[in-house]
Amino acid sequence: MNTVRSDVKKRRRLNFKFILRKIGKMGSEKRRDGLKEYCRGISRILFGLVEVFCHWFFSLIYGNNKESMPPIKDLLLLESASTVALKIRNKKLTSEQVLDSYIERIKEVNPLLNCVVANRFDEARKEARAADVLINSGTIPEEVLAKEKPFLGVPFTTKDCISVKGLIHSAGLACRKNIIAEEDATVIARLKDVGAIVIGLTNVSELCMWWESANKVHGRTRNPYDTSRIVGGSSGGEGCAQACAASAFGIGSDIGGSIRMPAYFNGVFGHKPSSLTVPNHGQYPEPATDEQNLFLGLGPICRRAEDLLPLLKVISNNNPVLRLDESVDIKKIRFFYQESDGGSDFISPVSPDIKELFVKISKHLDKAYGIKTSKVSLKQFILSAPMWFAAMKSPSGPTFPNQLTNLKGCINPYWEMLKWIFRLSDHTFIALATCLVEKGGCKYGDEKHQFLLKERDALRLEVIDLLGDDGVLLYPTHPTSAPYHNEPLVKPFNFSYTGLVNVLKLPATAVPMGLDRHGLPIGIQVIAKHGNDRLCLAVARELEKGFGGWVPPEVDA
Ligand SMILES: CCCCCCCC/C=C\CCCCCCCC(N)=O
């Protein structure tokens, strides 16, 4: 009896060991994956806790410093740039009158928001008077003016990294604060050619390489919807200026989301064009590689969707690749949407208010046109941040410490960091941190670098294949609404929602879709195949029609 029992016990023990061994062997790979998943789960929970704690912490620092915005009293400021141009041409308004309205608005909001950092009001006034004289002379018929000078007499702003002859050209770099541009960037020259008038420059992040606009030359810009929040970067001053109606339209640049993030955080429209369709000439810093030049795009930031197309037409010189004169039938567009990148580590989850937008848009399209949207799940979106960093690597281009000296040597980031602690550095914390992490991740040409570029190329083909010539992809512009000042330091990689589109070399429009539960702007981006910008712009117009577009921060009619 006893021997039988001990035999059974022995067999059970053996069985148990066998099963354990089997699981061990069978699962050595699975176990590793399981362990990885487990660690990712833990790190996600920790990141979530840090994020919540820091949000609370930053709300204590900045949340009580909210100041209220002066309401928009002058209703002219609510008009689109195209409408203002038309009213100037047909003499319902004078260019000088429009200019005065904008100058007054800048003077009213700038002490609070710090978005316009340089101006040329006197020269602009002379140009406005000249425009009025030309119109009043009647020497050029109105239809000809509409065709050849579609923005005659309309005041606009651009960011302090796009050169405007006679104005500071610092890119937020203290050592460039005395540099005055000697010529206009090509896009500025093209806009001047069609009669638009530069009134000033708007704030940027240091060297345009961060998504909050603050630097040691001009200081920090504040969000018109809540001054304790960021305006985004690097065209943050421009996004803010458009949202508070401080100029008729603006021009930004975007290599990782610098047009679309500020447009998004400030509730206005912003378009990053298909690569190489708008000249990049006249910016500082210049793209370090041919590849970076393909990611960079200059484009419009504006309050009204109807301005996007005519502005793109001017700055691209009606580039035939864009076929901007072809009309677009919304009913013939295939709509895809993806709600998130699939849950990247160290990137905030997409807020429920933003996810809800896809449901609202789908309902709207179905109700208005019977269009059925399709939800997609492009798996490699999860690699957005690593793909962006890999694609931005350059084999020999200037390093960040070199760029911070205006290419005249190299800063010592450790020494500067020490100075920064005592408020003695000429650099922002994030610029110094970027110097320290620049060499991190993969190395140019190593196995990981090549893997990420291959993945990016495969993803690009997958997206192009999905969209074809008649499709658009709706995707969050950013996972959350505007964080508090400095809060992006806790979630630096959130920019990858826009950065992905740059390395895929596709066009995208940031479309405002109202305010979230905190009263902050939210929206989505509309992505299309290279050259199909007109689809993005048509969808932007449709969504503005359906959902109202820009919501003025305060209006006092
Ligand atoms: C304490 C936190 C240190 C984290 C350091 C992370 C460094 C990240 C560096 C760069 C992020 C790129 C942000 C791109 C912003 C948009 C660029 C653009 N001009 O389009």
Coordinates of C-alpha atoms and ligand atoms in Angstrom, one line a residue:
M1 CA 0.0 0.0 0.0
N2 CA 2.7 2.4 1.1
T3 CA 4.9 1.6 -1.9
V4 CA 2.0 2.2 -4.2
R5 CA 1.3 5.6 -2.5
S6 CA 5.0 6.6 -2.7
D7 CA 5.1 5.5 -6.4
V8 CA 2.1 7.8 -7.1
K9 CA 3.8 10.6 -5.2
K10 CA 7.0 10.0 -7.1
R11 CA 5.2 10.0 -10.5
R12 CA 3.4 13.2 -9.6
R13 CA 6.6 14.9 -8.6
L14 CA 8.2 13.7 -11.8
N15 CA 5.2 14.8 -13.8
F16 CA 5.3 18.2 -12.1
K17 CA 9.0 18.6 -12.8
F18 CA 8.4 17.4 -16.4
I19 CA 5.7 19.9 -16.9
L20 CA 7.8 22.7 -15.4
R21 CA 10.7 21.7 -17.7
K22 CA 8.4 21.5 -20.7
I23 CA 6.9 24.9 -19.9
G24 CA 10.5 26.1 -19.5
K25 CA 11.6 24.8 -22.8
M26 CA 8.5 25.5 -24.8
G27 CA 8.2 28.9 -23.4
S28 CA 11.8 30.2 -23.2
E29 CA 10.9 32.5 -26.1
K30 CA 7.3 33.0 -25.0
R31 CA 8.5 33.6 -21.4
R32 CA 10.9 36.3 -22.6
D33 CA 8.1 37.9 -24.5
G34 CA 5.8 37.5 -21.5
L35 CA 8.4 39.0 -19.3
K36 CA 8.9 41.9 -21.7
E37 CA 5.1 42.5 -21.8
Y38 CA 5.0 42.4 -18.0
C39 CA 7.8 44.9 -17.8
R40 CA 6.1 47.1 -20.4
G41 CA 2.9 46.9 -18.4
I42 CA 4.7 48.0 -15.2
S43 CA 6.6 50.8 -17.0
R44 CA 3.3 52.0 -18.5
I45 CA 1.7 52.1 -15.1
L46 CA 4.7 53.9 -13.7
F47 CA 4.7 56.4 -16.6
G48 CA 0.9 56.9 -16.1
L49 CA 1.5 57.7 -12.4
V50 CA 4.4 60.0 -13.1
E51 CA 2.3 61.8 -15.7
V52 CA -0.7 62.2 -13.4
F53 CA 1.5 63.4 -10.6
C54 CA 3.4 65.9 -12.8
H55 CA 0.2 67.2 -14.3
W56 CA -1.0 67.9 -10.7
F57 CA 2.4 69.4 -9.8
F58 CA 2.5 71.7 -12.9
S59 CA -1.1 72.8 -12.2
L60 CA 0.0 73.9 -8.7
I61 CA 2.8 76.0 -10.3
Y62 CA 1.0 77.5 -13.3
G63 CA -2.7 76.7 -12.8
N64 CA -3.3 79.7 -10.5
N65 CA -1.7 82.2 -12.9
K66 CA -4.5 82.2 -15.5
E67 CA -5.3 85.6 -16.9
S68 CA -8.3 86.5 -18.9
M69 CA -8.0 87.4 -22.6
P70 CA -9.2 90.7 -23.9
P71 CA -12.3 89.9 -26.0
I72 CA -12.3 90.4 -29.8
K73 CA -14.3 93.7 -30.2
D74 CA -13.4 94.5 -33.8
L75 CA -15.5 92.1 -36.0
L76 CA -13.2 92.6 -39.0
L77 CA -10.8 90.3 -37.1
L78 CA -13.2 87.4 -37.5
E79 CA -13.1 87.5 -41.3
S80 CA -11.0 85.1 -43.3
A81 CA -7.9 86.5 -45.1
S82 CA -9.5 85.8 -48.4
T83 CA -12.6 87.8 -47.4
V84 CA -10.5 90.7 -46.1
A85 CA -8.6 90.6 -49.4
L86 CA -11.8 90.7 -51.4
K87 CA -13.2 93.6 -49.3
I88 CA -9.9 95.6 -49.8
R89 CA -10.1 95.0 -53.6
N90 CA -13.6 96.1 -53.9
K91 CA -13.0 99.1 -51.6
K92 CA -15.3 98.0 -48.8
L93 CA -12.3 98.2 -46.5
T94 CA -8.9 99.9 -46.9
S95 CA -5.7 98.0 -46.4
E96 CA -4.6 100.7 -43.9
Q97 CA -7.8 100.2 -41.9
V98 CA -7.2 96.4 -41.8
L99 CA -3.6 97.0 -40.7
D100 CA -4.7 99.3 -37.9
S101 CA -7.2 96.7 -36.6
Y102 CA -4.4 94.1 -36.5
I103 CA -1.9 96.4 -34.9
E104 CA -4.4 97.4 -32.2
R105 CA -5.1 93.8 -31.6
I106 CA -1.4 92.9 -31.3
K107 CA -0.9 95.7 -28.8
E108 CA -3.9 94.5 -26.8
V109 CA -3.0 90.8 -26.6
N110 CA 0.8 90.8 -26.7
P111 CA 1.5 92.0 -23.1
L112 CA -0.5 88.9 -22.0
L113 CA 0.4 86.3 -24.6
N114 CA 3.9 87.4 -26.0
C115 CA 3.2 85.9 -29.4
V116 CA 4.5 88.7 -31.7
V117 CA 8.2 89.2 -31.0
A118 CA 9.2 91.7 -33.7
N119 CA 7.3 94.1 -35.8
R120 CA 7.6 96.4 -38.8
F121 CA 4.4 98.5 -38.3
D122 CA 5.8 101.7 -39.9
E123 CA 7.0 100.0 -43.1
A124 CA 3.7 97.9 -43.2
R125 CA 1.7 101.2 -43.0
K126 CA 3.6 102.6 -46.0
E127 CA 2.9 99.4 -47.9
A128 CA -0.8 99.4 -46.9
R129 CA -1.1 103.0 -48.1
A130 CA 0.6 102.0 -51.4
A131 CA -1.9 99.1 -51.8
D132 CA -4.8 101.5 -51.3
V133 CA -3.4 104.0 -53.8
L134 CA -3.0 101.2 -56.4
I135 CA -6.6 100.0 -55.8
N136 CA -8.1 103.5 -55.9
S137 CA -6.1 104.4 -59.0
G138 CA -8.3 101.9 -60.9
T139 CA -5.3 101.1 -63.2
I140 CA -5.7 97.4 -62.7
P141 CA -9.1 95.9 -63.0
E142 CA -10.4 94.1 -59.9
E143 CA -10.5 90.6 -61.6
V144 CA -6.9 91.1 -62.6
L145 CA -5.9 92.0 -59.1
A146 CA -7.8 89.0 -57.8
K147 CA -5.8 86.8 -60.0
E148 CA -2.4 88.4 -59.8
K149 CA -2.4 89.9 -56.3
P150 CA -5.0 87.8 -54.4
F151 CA -3.7 89.0 -51.0
L152 CA -3.2 92.6 -51.8
G153 CA -3.1 94.7 -48.7
V154 CA -3.6 91.8 -46.3
P155 CA -1.3 91.8 -43.2
F156 CA 0.4 88.6 -42.1
T157 CA 3.0 87.3 -39.7
T158 CA 5.6 84.5 -39.8
K159 CA 7.9 82.8 -37.3
D160 CA 11.3 84.1 -36.2
C161 CA 13.3 81.5 -38.1
I162 CA 11.9 82.3 -41.6
S163 CA 13.8 85.3 -42.9
V164 CA 12.1 88.6 -43.5
K165 CA 14.4 91.3 -44.8
G166 CA 15.1 93.9 -42.1
L167 CA 13.8 91.8 -39.2
I168 CA 15.6 89.7 -36.5
H169 CA 16.4 86.2 -37.6
S170 CA 17.2 84.5 -34.4
A171 CA 15.3 81.1 -34.3
G172 CA 15.2 81.8 -30.5
L173 CA 19.0 81.5 -30.2
A174 CA 20.5 84.2 -27.9
C175 CA 23.7 84.4 -30.0
R176 CA 21.7 85.3 -33.1
K177 CA 19.7 88.0 -31.4
N178 CA 21.5 90.8 -33.4
I179 CA 21.2 89.0 -36.7
I180 CA 19.0 90.9 -39.1
A181 CA 17.9 89.1 -42.2
E182 CA 19.2 90.5 -45.4
E183 CA 16.8 88.9 -47.8
D184 CA 13.3 87.3 -47.7
A185 CA 12.8 83.6 -47.6
T186 CA 11.3 82.4 -50.9
V187 CA 7.8 81.9 -49.4
I188 CA 7.8 85.5 -48.0
A189 CA 8.9 86.9 -51.3
R190 CA 6.1 85.0 -53.0
L191 CA 3.6 86.4 -50.6
K192 CA 4.9 89.9 -51.0
D193 CA 4.6 89.5 -54.7
V194 CA 0.9 88.9 -54.4
G195 CA 0.5 91.9 -52.3
A196 CA 0.5 90.5 -48.7
I197 CA 2.2 92.7 -46.1
V198 CA 4.4 91.3 -43.3
I199 CA 3.6 93.0 -40.0
G200 CA 5.8 91.0 -37.6
L201 CA 7.5 87.9 -36.5
T202 CA 6.2 85.4 -34.0
N203 CA 7.9 83.3 -31.2
V204 CA 9.5 79.9 -31.6
S205 CA 11.2 77.3 -29.5
E206 CA 15.0 77.5 -29.2
L207 CA 16.4 76.4 -32.6
C208 CA 12.9 75.3 -33.4
M209 CA 13.5 72.0 -31.9
W210 CA 10.9 71.7 -29.1
W211 CA 7.2 71.7 -28.9
E212 CA 6.8 74.5 -26.4
S213 CA 7.7 78.0 -27.6
A214 CA 10.0 79.6 -25.0
N215 CA 13.6 80.9 -25.5
K216 CA 16.1 83.3 -24.0
V217 CA 15.6 85.9 -26.7
H218 CA 11.9 86.5 -26.5
G219 CA 10.6 84.6 -23.5
R220 CA 7.6 82.3 -23.3
T221 CA 4.4 82.4 -25.3
R222 CA 1.1 81.7 -23.5
N223 CA -2.1 80.0 -24.8
P224 CA -5.0 82.3 -25.4
Y225 CA -7.5 79.7 -24.2
D226 CA -5.7 79.3 -20.9
T227 CA -2.6 81.3 -20.2
S228 CA -1.2 78.6 -17.9
R229 CA -0.9 76.2 -21.0
I230 CA 1.6 75.9 -23.8
V231 CA 1.1 77.1 -27.4
G232 CA 3.1 74.3 -28.9
G233 CA 6.2 74.6 -31.0
S234 CA 8.1 75.4 -32.8
S235 CA 5.6 77.8 -34.6
G236 CA 3.9 78.4 -31.2
G237 CA 3.8 82.2 -31.5
E238 CA 2.2 81.9 -34.9
G239 CA -0.5 79.4 -33.7
C240 CA -1.2 81.8 -30.8
A241 CA -1.3 84.9 -33.0
Q242 CA -3.8 83.2 -35.3
A243 CA -6.0 82.0 -32.4
C244 CA -6.3 85.4 -30.8
A245 CA -6.7 87.1 -34.3
A246 CA -3.5 89.1 -34.2
S247 CA -2.8 88.8 -37.9
A248 CA -4.8 87.7 -41.0
F249 CA -2.8 84.5 -41.5
G250 CA 0.6 83.1 -40.7
I251 CA 3.4 81.0 -42.2
G252 CA 5.1 78.2 -40.2
S253 CA 7.6 75.5 -40.8
D254 CA 7.3 71.8 -39.8
I255 CA 9.9 69.0 -39.5
G256 CA 8.3 67.2 -36.6
G257 CA 4.9 68.9 -36.2
S258 CA 5.9 72.5 -35.8
I259 CA 3.0 73.8 -37.9
R260 CA 0.4 71.2 -36.8
M261 CA 1.0 71.1 -33.1
P262 CA 0.7 74.9 -32.6
A263 CA -2.3 74.9 -34.9
Y264 CA -3.8 72.1 -32.8
F265 CA -3.1 73.6 -29.3
N266 CA -4.5 77.0 -30.4
G267 CA -7.5 75.7 -32.3
V268 CA -6.7 76.9 -35.8
F269 CA -5.8 75.3 -39.1
G270 CA -2.3 74.4 -40.2
H271 CA -1.1 72.6 -43.2
K272 CA 2.3 70.8 -43.8
P273 CA 2.6 70.4 -47.6
S274 CA 3.9 67.4 -49.5
S275 CA 7.6 67.4 -49.3
L276 CA 9.5 69.6 -51.8
T277 CA 6.4 71.3 -53.2
V278 CA 7.1 74.6 -51.3
P279 CA 10.7 75.9 -51.2
N280 CA 12.5 75.6 -47.8
H281 CA 15.0 78.3 -48.7
G282 CA 15.5 81.1 -46.1
Q283 CA 15.3 79.3 -42.8
Y284 CA 17.5 78.9 -39.8
P285 CA 18.5 76.2 -38.9
E286 CA 18.7 74.8 -42.4
P287 CA 18.0 71.0 -42.7
A288 CA 21.3 69.1 -42.1
T289 CA 20.7 66.4 -44.7
D290 CA 18.8 66.0 -48.0
E291 CA 16.6 63.5 -46.1
Q292 CA 15.7 66.2 -43.5
N293 CA 15.0 68.6 -46.3
L294 CA 12.3 66.1 -47.4
F295 CA 10.7 66.1 -44.0
L296 CA 10.6 69.8 -43.6
G297 CA 7.6 71.8 -45.0
L298 CA 6.6 75.4 -44.9
G299 CA 2.9 76.1 -44.8
P300 CA 0.0 78.2 -43.8
I301 CA -1.5 78.6 -40.3
C302 CA -4.9 80.3 -40.3
R303 CA -8.3 80.6 -38.6
R304 CA -10.4 79.8 -41.7
A305 CA -10.1 76.7 -43.8
E306 CA -11.0 78.6 -47.0
D307 CA -7.6 80.4 -46.7
L308 CA -5.5 77.2 -46.8
L309 CA -5.8 76.5 -50.5
P310 CA -5.1 80.0 -51.9
L311 CA -2.2 80.4 -49.5
L312 CA -0.7 77.1 -50.5
K313 CA -1.2 78.1 -54.1
V314 CA 0.9 81.2 -53.6
I315 CA 3.7 79.7 -51.6
S316 CA 4.0 76.7 -53.9
N317 CA 3.8 78.9 -56.9
N318 CA 0.8 76.7 -57.9
N319 CA 3.1 73.7 -58.1
P320 CA 1.7 71.3 -60.7
V321 CA 2.4 68.3 -58.4
L322 CA -0.3 69.6 -56.1
R323 CA -3.0 70.0 -58.8
L324 CA -4.6 72.7 -56.7
D325 CA -7.0 73.9 -59.4
E326 CA -8.7 70.5 -59.6
S327 CA -12.0 70.5 -57.6
V328 CA -12.5 67.8 -55.0
D329 CA -15.7 65.9 -54.4
I330 CA -16.0 64.9 -50.7
K331 CA -18.4 62.1 -51.7
K332 CA -15.6 60.5 -53.7
I333 CA -13.1 60.4 -50.9
R334 CA -12.5 57.2 -48.9
F335 CA -12.0 58.0 -45.2
F336 CA -9.9 55.9 -42.9
Y337 CA -9.2 56.7 -39.3
Q338 CA -6.8 55.4 -36.6
E339 CA -7.5 56.4 -33.0
S340 CA -3.9 56.1 -31.6
D341 CA -0.4 54.8 -32.3
G342 CA -1.3 51.5 -30.7
G343 CA 0.1 52.4 -27.2
S344 CA 3.8 53.4 -27.5
D345 CA 5.8 53.4 -24.3
F346 CA 6.3 56.8 -22.7
I347 CA 3.7 58.5 -24.9
S348 CA 0.4 59.7 -23.3
P349 CA -2.7 57.7 -24.2
V350 CA -5.1 59.5 -26.5
S351 CA -7.6 61.4 -24.5
P352 CA -11.2 60.2 -24.6
D353 CA -12.4 63.6 -25.9
I354 CA -10.1 63.2 -28.9
K355 CA -11.1 59.5 -29.5
E356 CA -14.7 60.7 -29.5
L357 CA -14.0 63.0 -32.4
F358 CA -13.6 60.0 -34.8
V359 CA -17.1 58.8 -33.8
K360 CA -18.5 62.3 -34.4
I361 CA -16.8 62.7 -37.7
S362 CA -18.0 59.3 -38.9
K363 CA -21.6 60.1 -38.0
H364 CA -21.4 63.5 -39.7
L365 CA -20.0 62.0 -42.9
D366 CA -22.6 59.2 -42.9
K367 CA -25.4 61.6 -42.3
A368 CA -24.3 64.3 -44.7
Y369 CA -23.1 62.0 -47.6
G370 CA -23.7 58.4 -46.7
I371 CA -19.9 57.9 -46.4
K372 CA -18.8 55.0 -44.3
T373 CA -15.5 55.6 -42.6
S374 CA -13.1 52.6 -42.0
K375 CA -11.2 52.1 -38.8
V376 CA -7.6 50.9 -39.4
S377 CA -4.8 49.8 -37.2
L378 CA -1.4 50.3 -38.8
K379 CA 0.8 48.4 -36.4
Q380 CA 4.0 50.2 -37.1
F381 CA 2.7 53.5 -35.9
I382 CA 3.9 52.3 -32.6
L383 CA 7.4 53.0 -33.8
S384 CA 6.7 56.6 -34.7
A385 CA 9.2 58.2 -32.2
P386 CA 12.1 55.8 -32.9
M387 CA 11.5 56.1 -36.7
W388 CA 11.5 59.9 -36.4
F389 CA 14.7 60.0 -34.4
A390 CA 16.4 57.5 -36.7
A391 CA 15.3 59.3 -39.9
M392 CA 16.6 62.7 -38.5
K393 CA 20.1 61.2 -37.8
S394 CA 22.8 62.7 -40.0
P395 CA 26.2 61.1 -40.8
S396 CA 28.1 64.3 -40.7
G397 CA 25.8 67.3 -40.2
P398 CA 26.2 69.8 -37.4
T399 CA 25.6 68.5 -33.9
F400 CA 23.1 70.2 -31.6
P401 CA 25.9 71.7 -29.4
N402 CA 27.4 73.1 -32.6
Q403 CA 24.1 74.5 -33.9
L404 CA 23.5 76.2 -30.5
T405 CA 26.6 78.4 -31.2
N406 CA 25.3 79.4 -34.6
L407 CA 27.8 77.0 -36.1
K408 CA 30.8 78.8 -34.4
G409 CA 32.1 76.1 -32.2
C410 CA 30.3 73.9 -29.6
I411 CA 28.7 74.6 -26.3
N412 CA 29.7 72.4 -23.4
P413 CA 26.3 71.1 -22.3
Y414 CA 27.4 70.0 -18.8
W415 CA 28.9 73.4 -18.1
E416 CA 25.8 75.1 -19.5
M417 CA 23.6 72.9 -17.4
L418 CA 25.4 74.1 -14.3
K419 CA 25.0 77.7 -15.4
W420 CA 21.4 77.0 -16.2
I421 CA 20.8 76.0 -12.6
F422 CA 22.0 79.4 -11.5
R423 CA 19.9 81.1 -14.3
L424 CA 23.1 82.1 -16.1
S425 CA 22.8 80.1 -19.3
D426 CA 21.7 81.6 -22.6
H427 CA 19.9 78.3 -23.4
T428 CA 16.7 76.6 -22.4
F429 CA 16.8 73.4 -20.3
I430 CA 15.4 71.4 -23.2
A431 CA 18.0 72.6 -25.6
L432 CA 20.7 71.4 -23.2
A433 CA 18.9 68.2 -22.5
T434 CA 18.7 67.6 -26.3
C435 CA 22.5 68.0 -26.5
L436 CA 22.9 65.3 -23.8
V437 CA 20.6 62.8 -25.4
E438 CA 21.5 63.5 -29.1
K439 CA 23.9 60.7 -29.3
G440 CA 21.5 58.2 -27.6
G441 CA 19.4 55.7 -29.4
C442 CA 20.7 54.2 -32.6
K443 CA 23.9 55.3 -34.4
Y444 CA 23.8 56.4 -38.0
G445 CA 24.1 53.3 -40.2
D446 CA 24.0 50.7 -37.4
E447 CA 21.7 47.7 -37.4
K448 CA 18.9 49.4 -35.4
H449 CA 19.1 52.5 -37.6
Q450 CA 18.8 50.5 -40.8
F451 CA 16.0 48.4 -39.3
L452 CA 14.0 51.6 -38.3
L453 CA 14.5 53.1 -41.8
K454 CA 13.4 49.9 -43.4
E455 CA 10.3 49.8 -41.2
R456 CA 9.6 53.4 -42.1
D457 CA 9.9 52.7 -45.8
A458 CA 7.6 49.7 -45.5
L459 CA 5.1 51.7 -43.5
R460 CA 5.2 54.5 -46.1
L461 CA 4.3 52.0 -48.8
E462 CA 1.6 50.5 -46.6
V463 CA 0.0 53.9 -46.0
I464 CA 0.3 54.9 -49.7
D465 CA -1.3 51.6 -50.7
L466 CA -4.1 52.1 -48.3
L467 CA -4.9 55.7 -49.3
G468 CA -4.4 55.4 -53.0
D469 CA -5.3 58.5 -55.0
D470 CA -8.7 59.1 -53.3
G471 CA -8.1 58.3 -49.6
V472 CA -7.4 60.3 -46.4
L473 CA -6.4 59.1 -43.0
L474 CA -7.8 60.9 -40.0
Y475 CA -5.4 60.6 -37.0
P476 CA -4.9 62.5 -33.7
T477 CA -2.6 65.5 -34.1
H478 CA -1.5 65.0 -30.6
P479 CA -2.7 62.7 -27.8
T480 CA -3.8 65.4 -25.3
S481 CA -4.9 69.0 -25.3
A482 CA -2.4 71.7 -24.4
P483 CA -0.4 70.7 -21.3
Y484 CA 0.8 73.3 -18.7
H485 CA 4.0 75.2 -19.3
N486 CA 7.1 72.9 -19.0
E487 CA 4.9 69.8 -18.8
P488 CA 6.1 68.5 -22.2
L489 CA 9.4 67.8 -20.4
V490 CA 7.6 64.8 -18.8
K491 CA 6.3 63.5 -22.1
P492 CA 8.8 64.7 -24.7
F493 CA 7.8 62.0 -27.3
N494 CA 4.2 63.0 -27.6
F495 CA 5.2 65.0 -30.6
S496 CA 5.7 61.7 -32.5
Y497 CA 2.0 61.8 -33.5
T498 CA 2.9 64.6 -35.9
G499 CA 6.6 63.6 -36.4
L500 CA 5.5 60.3 -38.0
V501 CA 3.9 62.1 -41.0
N502 CA 7.1 64.1 -41.6
V503 CA 9.2 60.9 -42.0
L504 CA 6.6 59.4 -44.2
K505 CA 6.9 62.5 -46.3
L506 CA 3.2 63.0 -46.6
P507 CA 1.0 66.1 -46.5
A508 CA -1.2 66.7 -43.5
T509 CA -3.6 69.4 -42.3
A510 CA -4.4 70.0 -38.6
V511 CA -8.1 70.7 -38.3
P512 CA -9.6 72.3 -35.1
M513 CA -12.6 70.4 -33.8
G514 CA -13.8 72.5 -30.9
L515 CA -12.9 72.5 -27.2
D516 CA -12.5 69.6 -24.8
R517 CA -13.9 69.3 -21.3
H518 CA -11.2 71.7 -20.0
G519 CA -12.1 74.4 -22.5
L520 CA -8.9 73.7 -24.5
P521 CA -8.8 73.2 -28.3
I522 CA -8.6 69.7 -29.7
G523 CA -8.6 68.4 -33.3
I524 CA -7.3 65.8 -35.7
Q525 CA -4.9 65.7 -38.6
V526 CA -5.9 64.7 -42.2
I527 CA -3.2 62.8 -44.0
A528 CA -3.1 62.0 -47.7
K529 CA -0.8 60.6 -50.3
H530 CA 2.1 62.8 -51.5
G531 CA 0.7 65.5 -53.9
N532 CA -2.9 65.0 -52.6
D533 CA -2.8 68.1 -50.3
R534 CA -6.0 69.2 -52.0
L535 CA -7.9 66.3 -50.4
C536 CA -6.6 67.3 -46.9
L537 CA -7.7 70.9 -47.6
A538 CA -11.2 69.9 -48.9
V539 CA -11.7 67.7 -45.8
A540 CA -10.6 70.6 -43.6
R541 CA -13.3 72.8 -45.2
E542 CA -15.9 70.0 -44.8
L543 CA -15.1 69.5 -41.1
E544 CA -15.2 73.3 -40.5
K545 CA -18.6 73.4 -42.1
G546 CA -19.8 70.5 -39.9
F547 CA -18.2 71.3 -36.6
G548 CA -17.5 75.1 -36.6
G549 CA -13.7 75.2 -36.9
W550 CA -11.9 77.9 -34.9
V551 CA -13.7 79.0 -31.7
P552 CA -12.6 82.5 -30.9
P553 CA -11.2 82.7 -27.4
E554 CA -13.4 85.6 -26.4
V555 CA -15.7 87.8 -28.5
D556 CA -17.4 90.9 -27.3
A557 CA -19.7 91.9 -30.2
Ligands
LIG1 C1 14.0 65.8 -19.1 C2 13.5 65.4 -20.4 C3 14.6 65.4 -21.5 C4 14.1 64.7 -22.7 C5 14.9 65.1 -23.9 C6 14.3 64.6 -25.1 C7 14.8 65.3 -26.3 C8 13.9 65.3 -27.4 C9 14.3 66.0 -28.5 C10 13.6 66.5 -29.4 C11 12.2 66.4 -29.5 C12 11.8 66.9 -30.9 C13 10.6 67.7 -30.8 C14 10.3 68.2 -32.2 C15 9.5 69.4 -32.2 C16 9.1 69.9 -33.5 C17 10.2 70.1 -34.4 C18 9.8 70.9 -35.6 N1 10.5 72.0 -35.9 O1 8.9 70.6 -36.4

